[in-house]
mmCIF file with all atom_site columns, C-alpha atoms in Angstrom:
data_model
loop_
_atom_site.group_PDB
_atom_site.id
_atom_site.type_symbol
_atom_site.label_atom_id
_atom_site.label_alt_id
_atom_site.label_comp_id
_atom_site.label_asym_id
_atom_site.label_entity_id
_atom_site.label_seq_id
_atom_site.pdbx_PDB_ins_code
_atom_site.Cartn_x
_atom_site.Cartn_y
_atom_site.Cartn_z
_atom_site.occupancy
_atom_site.B_iso_or_equiv
_atom_site.pdbx_formal_charge
_atom_site.auth_seq_id
_atom_site.auth_comp_id
_atom_site.auth_asym_id
_atom_site.auth_atom_id
_atom_site.pdbx_PDB_model_num
ATOM 1   C CA . MET A 1 1   ? 94.583  99.323  119.535 1.00 0.00 ? 1211 MET A CA 1
ATOM 2   C CA . ASN A 1 2   ? 95.643  100.336 116.054 1.00 0.00 ? 1212 ASN A CA 1
ATOM 3   C CA . ARG A 1 3   ? 93.670  103.200 114.590 1.00 0.00 ? 1213 ARG A CA 1
ATOM 4   C CA . THR A 1 4   ? 93.456  103.785 110.900 1.00 0.00 ? 1214 THR A CA 1
ATOM 5   C CA . GLU A 1 5   ? 91.237  106.858 111.127 1.00 0.00 ? 1215 GLU A CA 1
ATOM 6   C CA . ASP A 1 6   ? 92.696  110.273 110.409 1.00 0.00 ? 1216 ASP A CA 1
ATOM 7   C CA . PHE A 1 7   ? 92.126  112.228 113.609 1.00 0.00 ? 1217 PHE A CA 1
ATOM 8   C CA . GLY A 1 8   ? 92.919  115.546 111.940 1.00 0.00 ? 1218 GLY A CA 1
ATOM 9   C CA . TYR A 1 9   ? 90.277  118.203 112.532 1.00 0.00 ? 1219 TYR A CA 1
ATOM 10  C CA . ILE A 1 10  ? 89.479  121.182 110.336 1.00 0.00 ? 1220 ILE A CA 1
ATOM 11  C CA . THR A 1 11  ? 89.667  124.405 112.319 1.00 0.00 ? 1221 THR A CA 1
ATOM 12  C CA . PRO A 1 12  ? 88.193  127.831 111.637 1.00 0.00 ? 1222 PRO A CA 1
ATOM 13  C CA . VAL A 1 13  ? 90.393  130.596 110.266 1.00 0.00 ? 1223 VAL A CA 1
ATOM 14  C CA . TYR A 1 14  ? 90.038  134.033 111.804 1.00 0.00 ? 1224 TYR A CA 1
ATOM 15  C CA . THR A 1 15  ? 91.086  137.465 110.635 1.00 0.00 ? 1225 THR A CA 1
ATOM 16  C CA . GLY A 1 16  ? 93.014  139.208 113.374 1.00 0.00 ? 1226 GLY A CA 1
ATOM 17  C CA . ALA A 1 17  ? 94.514  137.975 116.602 1.00 0.00 ? 1227 ALA A CA 1
ATOM 18  C CA . VAL A 1 18  ? 92.772  135.237 118.556 1.00 0.00 ? 1228 VAL A CA 1
ATOM 19  C CA . LYS A 1 19  ? 93.467  133.918 122.056 1.00 0.00 ? 1229 LYS A CA 1
ATOM 20  C CA . ARG A 1 20  ? 93.467  130.175 122.680 1.00 0.00 ? 1230 ARG A CA 1
ATOM 21  C CA . TYR A 1 21  ? 92.863  128.738 126.128 1.00 0.00 ? 1231 TYR A CA 1
ATOM 22  C CA . CYS A 1 22  ? 93.630  125.077 126.831 1.00 0.00 ? 1232 CYS A CA 1
ATOM 23  C CA . GLN A 1 23  ? 92.165  123.286 129.813 1.00 0.00 ? 1233 GLN A CA 1
ATOM 24  C CA . THR A 1 24  ? 91.853  119.792 131.199 1.00 0.00 ? 1234 THR A CA 1
ATOM 25  C CA . LEU A 1 25  ? 89.397  117.941 133.406 1.00 0.00 ? 1235 LEU A CA 1
ATOM 26  C CA . ASP A 1 26  ? 89.061  114.287 134.374 1.00 0.00 ? 1236 ASP A CA 1
ATOM 27  C CA . LEU A 1 27  ? 85.818  112.380 134.136 1.00 0.00 ? 1237 LEU A CA 1
ATOM 28  C CA . LYS A 1 28  ? 84.951  109.625 136.559 1.00 0.00 ? 1238 LYS A CA 1
ATOM 29  C CA . ASN A 1 29  ? 86.646  106.495 135.262 1.00 0.00 ? 1239 ASN A CA 1
ATOM 30  C CA . ASP A 1 30  ? 83.412  104.672 134.411 1.00 0.00 ? 1240 ASP A CA 1
ATOM 31  C CA . PRO A 1 31  ? 82.880  103.631 130.765 1.00 0.00 ? 1241 PRO A CA 1
ATOM 32  C CA . GLU A 1 32  ? 79.077  103.969 130.986 1.00 0.00 ? 1242 GLU A CA 1
ATOM 33  C CA . LEU A 1 33  ? 79.282  107.461 132.488 1.00 0.00 ? 1243 LEU A CA 1
ATOM 34  C CA . ILE A 1 34  ? 81.817  108.477 129.815 1.00 0.00 ? 1244 ILE A CA 1
ATOM 35  C CA . LYS A 1 35  ? 79.535  107.113 127.094 1.00 0.00 ? 1245 LYS A CA 1
ATOM 36  C CA . THR A 1 36  ? 76.643  109.139 128.522 1.00 0.00 ? 1246 THR A CA 1
ATOM 37  C CA . TYR A 1 37  ? 78.813  112.265 128.825 1.00 0.00 ? 1247 TYR A CA 1
ATOM 38  C CA . ARG A 1 38  ? 79.762  111.918 125.141 1.00 0.00 ? 1248 ARG A CA 1
ATOM 39  C CA . HIS A 1 39  ? 76.067  111.516 124.261 1.00 0.00 ? 1249 HIS A CA 1
ATOM 40  C CA . TRP A 1 40  ? 75.104  114.788 125.965 1.00 0.00 ? 1250 TRP A CA 1
ATOM 41  C CA . HIS A 1 41  ? 77.974  116.651 124.283 1.00 0.00 ? 1251 HIS A CA 1
ATOM 42  C CA . SER A 1 42  ? 77.030  115.548 120.764 1.00 0.00 ? 1252 SER A CA 1
ATOM 43  C CA . LYS A 1 43  ? 75.505  118.080 118.350 1.00 0.00 ? 1253 LYS A CA 1
ATOM 44  C CA . GLU A 1 44  ? 72.257  116.124 118.409 1.00 0.00 ? 1254 GLU A CA 1
ATOM 45  C CA . HIS A 1 45  ? 71.819  116.025 122.180 1.00 0.00 ? 1255 HIS A CA 1
ATOM 46  C CA . ILE A 1 46  ? 73.505  119.046 123.765 1.00 0.00 ? 1256 ILE A CA 1
ATOM 47  C CA . TRP A 1 47  ? 70.955  121.422 125.212 1.00 0.00 ? 1257 TRP A CA 1
ATOM 48  C CA . PRO A 1 48  ? 70.626  124.249 122.647 1.00 0.00 ? 1258 PRO A CA 1
ATOM 49  C CA . GLU A 1 49  ? 70.936  126.935 125.326 1.00 0.00 ? 1259 GLU A CA 1
ATOM 50  C CA . ILE A 1 50  ? 74.491  125.799 126.138 1.00 0.00 ? 1260 ILE A CA 1
ATOM 51  C CA . PRO A 1 51  ? 76.250  126.609 122.822 1.00 0.00 ? 1261 PRO A CA 1
ATOM 52  C CA . LYS A 1 52  ? 74.003  129.673 122.451 1.00 0.00 ? 1262 LYS A CA 1
ATOM 53  C CA . GLY A 1 53  ? 75.259  131.043 125.775 1.00 0.00 ? 1263 GLY A CA 1
ATOM 54  C CA . ILE A 1 54  ? 78.864  130.188 124.961 1.00 0.00 ? 1264 ILE A CA 1
ATOM 55  C CA . ARG A 1 55  ? 78.635  132.173 121.735 1.00 0.00 ? 1265 ARG A CA 1
ATOM 56  C CA . GLU A 1 56  ? 76.737  135.003 123.424 1.00 0.00 ? 1266 GLU A CA 1
ATOM 57  C CA . VAL A 1 57  ? 79.654  135.751 125.774 1.00 0.00 ? 1267 VAL A CA 1
ATOM 58  C CA . GLY A 1 58  ? 82.042  136.069 122.820 1.00 0.00 ? 1268 GLY A CA 1
ATOM 59  C CA . ILE A 1 59  ? 83.634  132.639 122.476 1.00 0.00 ? 1269 ILE A CA 1
ATOM 60  C CA . LEU A 1 60  ? 84.473  131.973 118.829 1.00 0.00 ? 1270 LEU A CA 1
ATOM 61  C CA . ASN A 1 61  ? 85.072  128.238 119.080 1.00 0.00 ? 1271 ASN A CA 1
ATOM 62  C CA . MET A 1 62  ? 85.180  125.544 121.744 1.00 0.00 ? 1272 MET A CA 1
ATOM 63  C CA . GLU A 1 63  ? 86.348  121.975 121.266 1.00 0.00 ? 1273 GLU A CA 1
ATOM 64  C CA . ILE A 1 64  ? 86.631  119.102 123.722 1.00 0.00 ? 1274 ILE A CA 1
ATOM 65  C CA . TYR A 1 65  ? 88.803  116.044 123.109 1.00 0.00 ? 1275 TYR A CA 1
ATOM 66  C CA . LEU A 1 66  ? 88.730  112.788 125.058 1.00 0.00 ? 1276 LEU A CA 1
ATOM 67  C CA . LEU A 1 67  ? 91.446  110.248 125.855 1.00 0.00 ? 1277 LEU A CA 1
ATOM 68  C CA . GLY A 1 68  ? 90.400  107.586 128.343 1.00 0.00 ? 1278 GLY A CA 1
ATOM 69  C CA . ASN A 1 69  ? 88.710  109.640 131.046 1.00 0.00 ? 1279 ASN A CA 1
ATOM 70  C CA . ARG A 1 70  ? 90.753  112.829 130.475 1.00 0.00 ? 1280 ARG A CA 1
ATOM 71  C CA . LEU A 1 71  ? 89.156  115.767 128.678 1.00 0.00 ? 1281 LEU A CA 1
ATOM 72  C CA . PHE A 1 72  ? 91.134  118.461 126.888 1.00 0.00 ? 1282 PHE A CA 1
ATOM 73  C CA . MET A 1 73  ? 89.307  121.651 125.927 1.00 0.00 ? 1283 MET A CA 1
ATOM 74  C CA . ILE A 1 74  ? 90.390  124.352 123.495 1.00 0.00 ? 1284 ILE A CA 1
ATOM 75  C CA . VAL A 1 75  ? 88.585  127.695 123.692 1.00 0.00 ? 1285 VAL A CA 1
ATOM 76  C CA . GLU A 1 76  ? 89.247  130.349 121.058 1.00 0.00 ? 1286 GLU A CA 1
ATOM 77  C CA . THR A 1 77  ? 88.272  133.943 121.694 1.00 0.00 ? 1287 THR A CA 1
ATOM 78  C CA . PRO A 1 78  ? 88.904  137.446 120.372 1.00 0.00 ? 1288 PRO A CA 1
ATOM 79  C CA . ALA A 1 79  ? 92.265  138.821 121.542 1.00 0.00 ? 1289 ALA A CA 1
ATOM 80  C CA . ASP A 1 80  ? 90.597  141.293 123.942 1.00 0.00 ? 1290 ASP A CA 1
ATOM 81  C CA . PHE A 1 81  ? 88.449  138.610 125.598 1.00 0.00 ? 1291 PHE A CA 1
ATOM 82  C CA . ASP A 1 82  ? 88.136  138.864 129.400 1.00 0.00 ? 1292 ASP A CA 1
ATOM 83  C CA . TRP A 1 83  ? 87.792  135.289 130.658 1.00 0.00 ? 1293 TRP A CA 1
ATOM 84  C CA . ASP A 1 84  ? 86.572  136.053 134.174 1.00 0.00 ? 1294 ASP A CA 1
ATOM 85  C CA . SER A 1 85  ? 83.857  138.519 133.189 1.00 0.00 ? 1295 SER A CA 1
ATOM 86  C CA . ALA A 1 86  ? 82.690  136.361 130.256 1.00 0.00 ? 1296 ALA A CA 1
ATOM 87  C CA . PHE A 1 87  ? 82.392  133.214 132.354 1.00 0.00 ? 1297 PHE A CA 1
ATOM 88  C CA . GLY A 1 88  ? 80.804  135.160 135.192 1.00 0.00 ? 1298 GLY A CA 1
ATOM 89  C CA . ARG A 1 89  ? 78.159  136.303 132.721 1.00 0.00 ? 1299 ARG A CA 1
ATOM 90  C CA . LEU A 1 90  ? 77.841  132.855 131.137 1.00 0.00 ? 1300 LEU A CA 1
ATOM 91  C CA . ALA A 1 91  ? 76.981  131.369 134.542 1.00 0.00 ? 1301 ALA A CA 1
ATOM 92  C CA . THR A 1 92  ? 73.886  133.626 134.682 1.00 0.00 ? 1302 THR A CA 1
ATOM 93  C CA . LEU A 1 93  ? 72.531  132.746 131.237 1.00 0.00 ? 1303 LEU A CA 1
ATOM 94  C CA . GLU A 1 94  ? 69.631  130.405 130.520 1.00 0.00 ? 1304 GLU A CA 1
ATOM 95  C CA . ARG A 1 95  ? 70.179  126.803 131.718 1.00 0.00 ? 1305 ARG A CA 1
ATOM 96  C CA . GLN A 1 96  ? 73.937  127.247 132.210 1.00 0.00 ? 1306 GLN A CA 1
ATOM 97  C CA . ALA A 1 97  ? 73.824  126.596 135.981 1.00 0.00 ? 1307 ALA A CA 1
ATOM 98  C CA . GLU A 1 98  ? 71.473  123.663 135.385 1.00 0.00 ? 1308 GLU A CA 1
ATOM 99  C CA . TRP A 1 99  ? 73.955  122.259 132.806 1.00 0.00 ? 1309 TRP A CA 1
ATOM 100 C CA . GLU A 1 100 ? 76.871  122.548 135.247 1.00 0.00 ? 1310 GLU A CA 1
ATOM 101 C CA . ALA A 1 101 ? 74.853  120.700 137.892 1.00 0.00 ? 1311 ALA A CA 1
ATOM 102 C CA . PHE A 1 102 ? 73.873  118.053 135.321 1.00 0.00 ? 1312 PHE A CA 1
ATOM 103 C CA . VAL A 1 103 ? 77.462  117.336 134.192 1.00 0.00 ? 1313 VAL A CA 1
ATOM 104 C CA . ASP A 1 104 ? 78.758  117.247 137.799 1.00 0.00 ? 1314 ASP A CA 1
ATOM 105 C CA . LYS A 1 105 ? 77.848  113.573 138.080 1.00 0.00 ? 1315 LYS A CA 1
ATOM 106 C CA . PHE A 1 106 ? 80.294  112.672 135.288 1.00 0.00 ? 1316 PHE A CA 1
ATOM 107 C CA . GLN A 1 107 ? 83.247  114.754 136.435 1.00 0.00 ? 1317 GLN A CA 1
ATOM 108 C CA . GLN A 1 108 ? 85.927  114.181 139.055 1.00 0.00 ? 1318 GLN A CA 1
ATOM 109 C CA . SER A 1 109 ? 85.341  117.464 140.851 1.00 0.00 ? 1319 SER A CA 1
ATOM 110 C CA . GLU A 1 110 ? 83.598  118.826 143.888 1.00 0.00 ? 1320 GLU A CA 1
ATOM 111 C CA . ALA A 1 111 ? 79.814  118.759 143.556 1.00 0.00 ? 1321 ALA A CA 1
ATOM 112 C CA . GLY A 1 112 ? 78.536  122.247 142.818 1.00 0.00 ? 1322 GLY A CA 1
ATOM 113 C CA . ALA A 1 113 ? 81.922  123.569 141.674 1.00 0.00 ? 1323 ALA A CA 1
ATOM 114 C CA . ALA A 1 114 ? 81.836  126.343 139.099 1.00 0.00 ? 1324 ALA A CA 1
ATOM 115 C CA . SER A 1 115 ? 83.204  125.630 135.628 1.00 0.00 ? 1325 SER A CA 1
ATOM 116 C CA . ASN A 1 116 ? 86.422  127.554 136.333 1.00 0.00 ? 1326 ASN A CA 1
ATOM 117 C CA . GLU A 1 117 ? 86.951  125.468 139.480 1.00 0.00 ? 1327 GLU A CA 1
ATOM 118 C CA . LYS A 1 118 ? 86.591  122.179 137.558 1.00 0.00 ? 1328 LYS A CA 1
ATOM 119 C CA . TRP A 1 119 ? 88.588  122.910 134.422 1.00 0.00 ? 1329 TRP A CA 1
ATOM 120 C CA . GLN A 1 120 ? 92.299  123.453 134.976 1.00 0.00 ? 1330 GLN A CA 1
ATOM 121 C CA . ARG A 1 121 ? 94.067  125.801 132.584 1.00 0.00 ? 1331 ARG A CA 1
ATOM 122 C CA . MET A 1 122 ? 97.122  124.361 130.956 1.00 0.00 ? 1332 MET A CA 1
ATOM 123 C CA . GLU A 1 123 ? 100.410 126.135 130.342 1.00 0.00 ? 1333 GLU A CA 1
ATOM 124 C CA . GLN A 1 124 ? 101.782 126.171 126.814 1.00 0.00 ? 1334 GLN A CA 1
ATOM 125 C CA . ILE A 1 125 ? 105.329 124.812 126.898 1.00 0.00 ? 1335 ILE A CA 1
ATOM 126 C CA . PHE A 1 126 ? 106.030 124.602 123.157 1.00 0.00 ? 1336 PHE A CA 1
ATOM 127 C CA . GLN A 1 127 ? 105.018 126.329 119.971 1.00 0.00 ? 1337 GLN A CA 1
ATOM 128 C CA . LEU A 1 128 ? 106.646 125.621 116.633 1.00 0.00 ? 1338 LEU A CA 1
ATOM 129 C CA . PRO A 1 129 ? 109.151 128.438 116.065 1.00 0.00 ? 1339 PRO A CA 1
#
């Protein structure tokens, strides 16, 4: 498939140091499930409590990209961000556990797995010198 669209994305600019986490997760390889997953992650349909909670624990920006059934997530945080404590807290916020249970049916992971058990952190192997 030839694409003529520019898939460049504008990103926020921060003052000061920022940490970037990169993670991956596979969806079930079912086009209808993937379509539905995309629907529920759109600005118009995501449950409002989900981005509210993400911001509340200190995450500056979160993006998810899709290729086939593979997801790639970028999470940007303040430099002093503590991932484990933030995501432990996030799991207790309004509707977060319900959201994780809801998206389980789309993801290739153990039912009931916590977010940090589903998403696999990626290792950076190159950065432009």
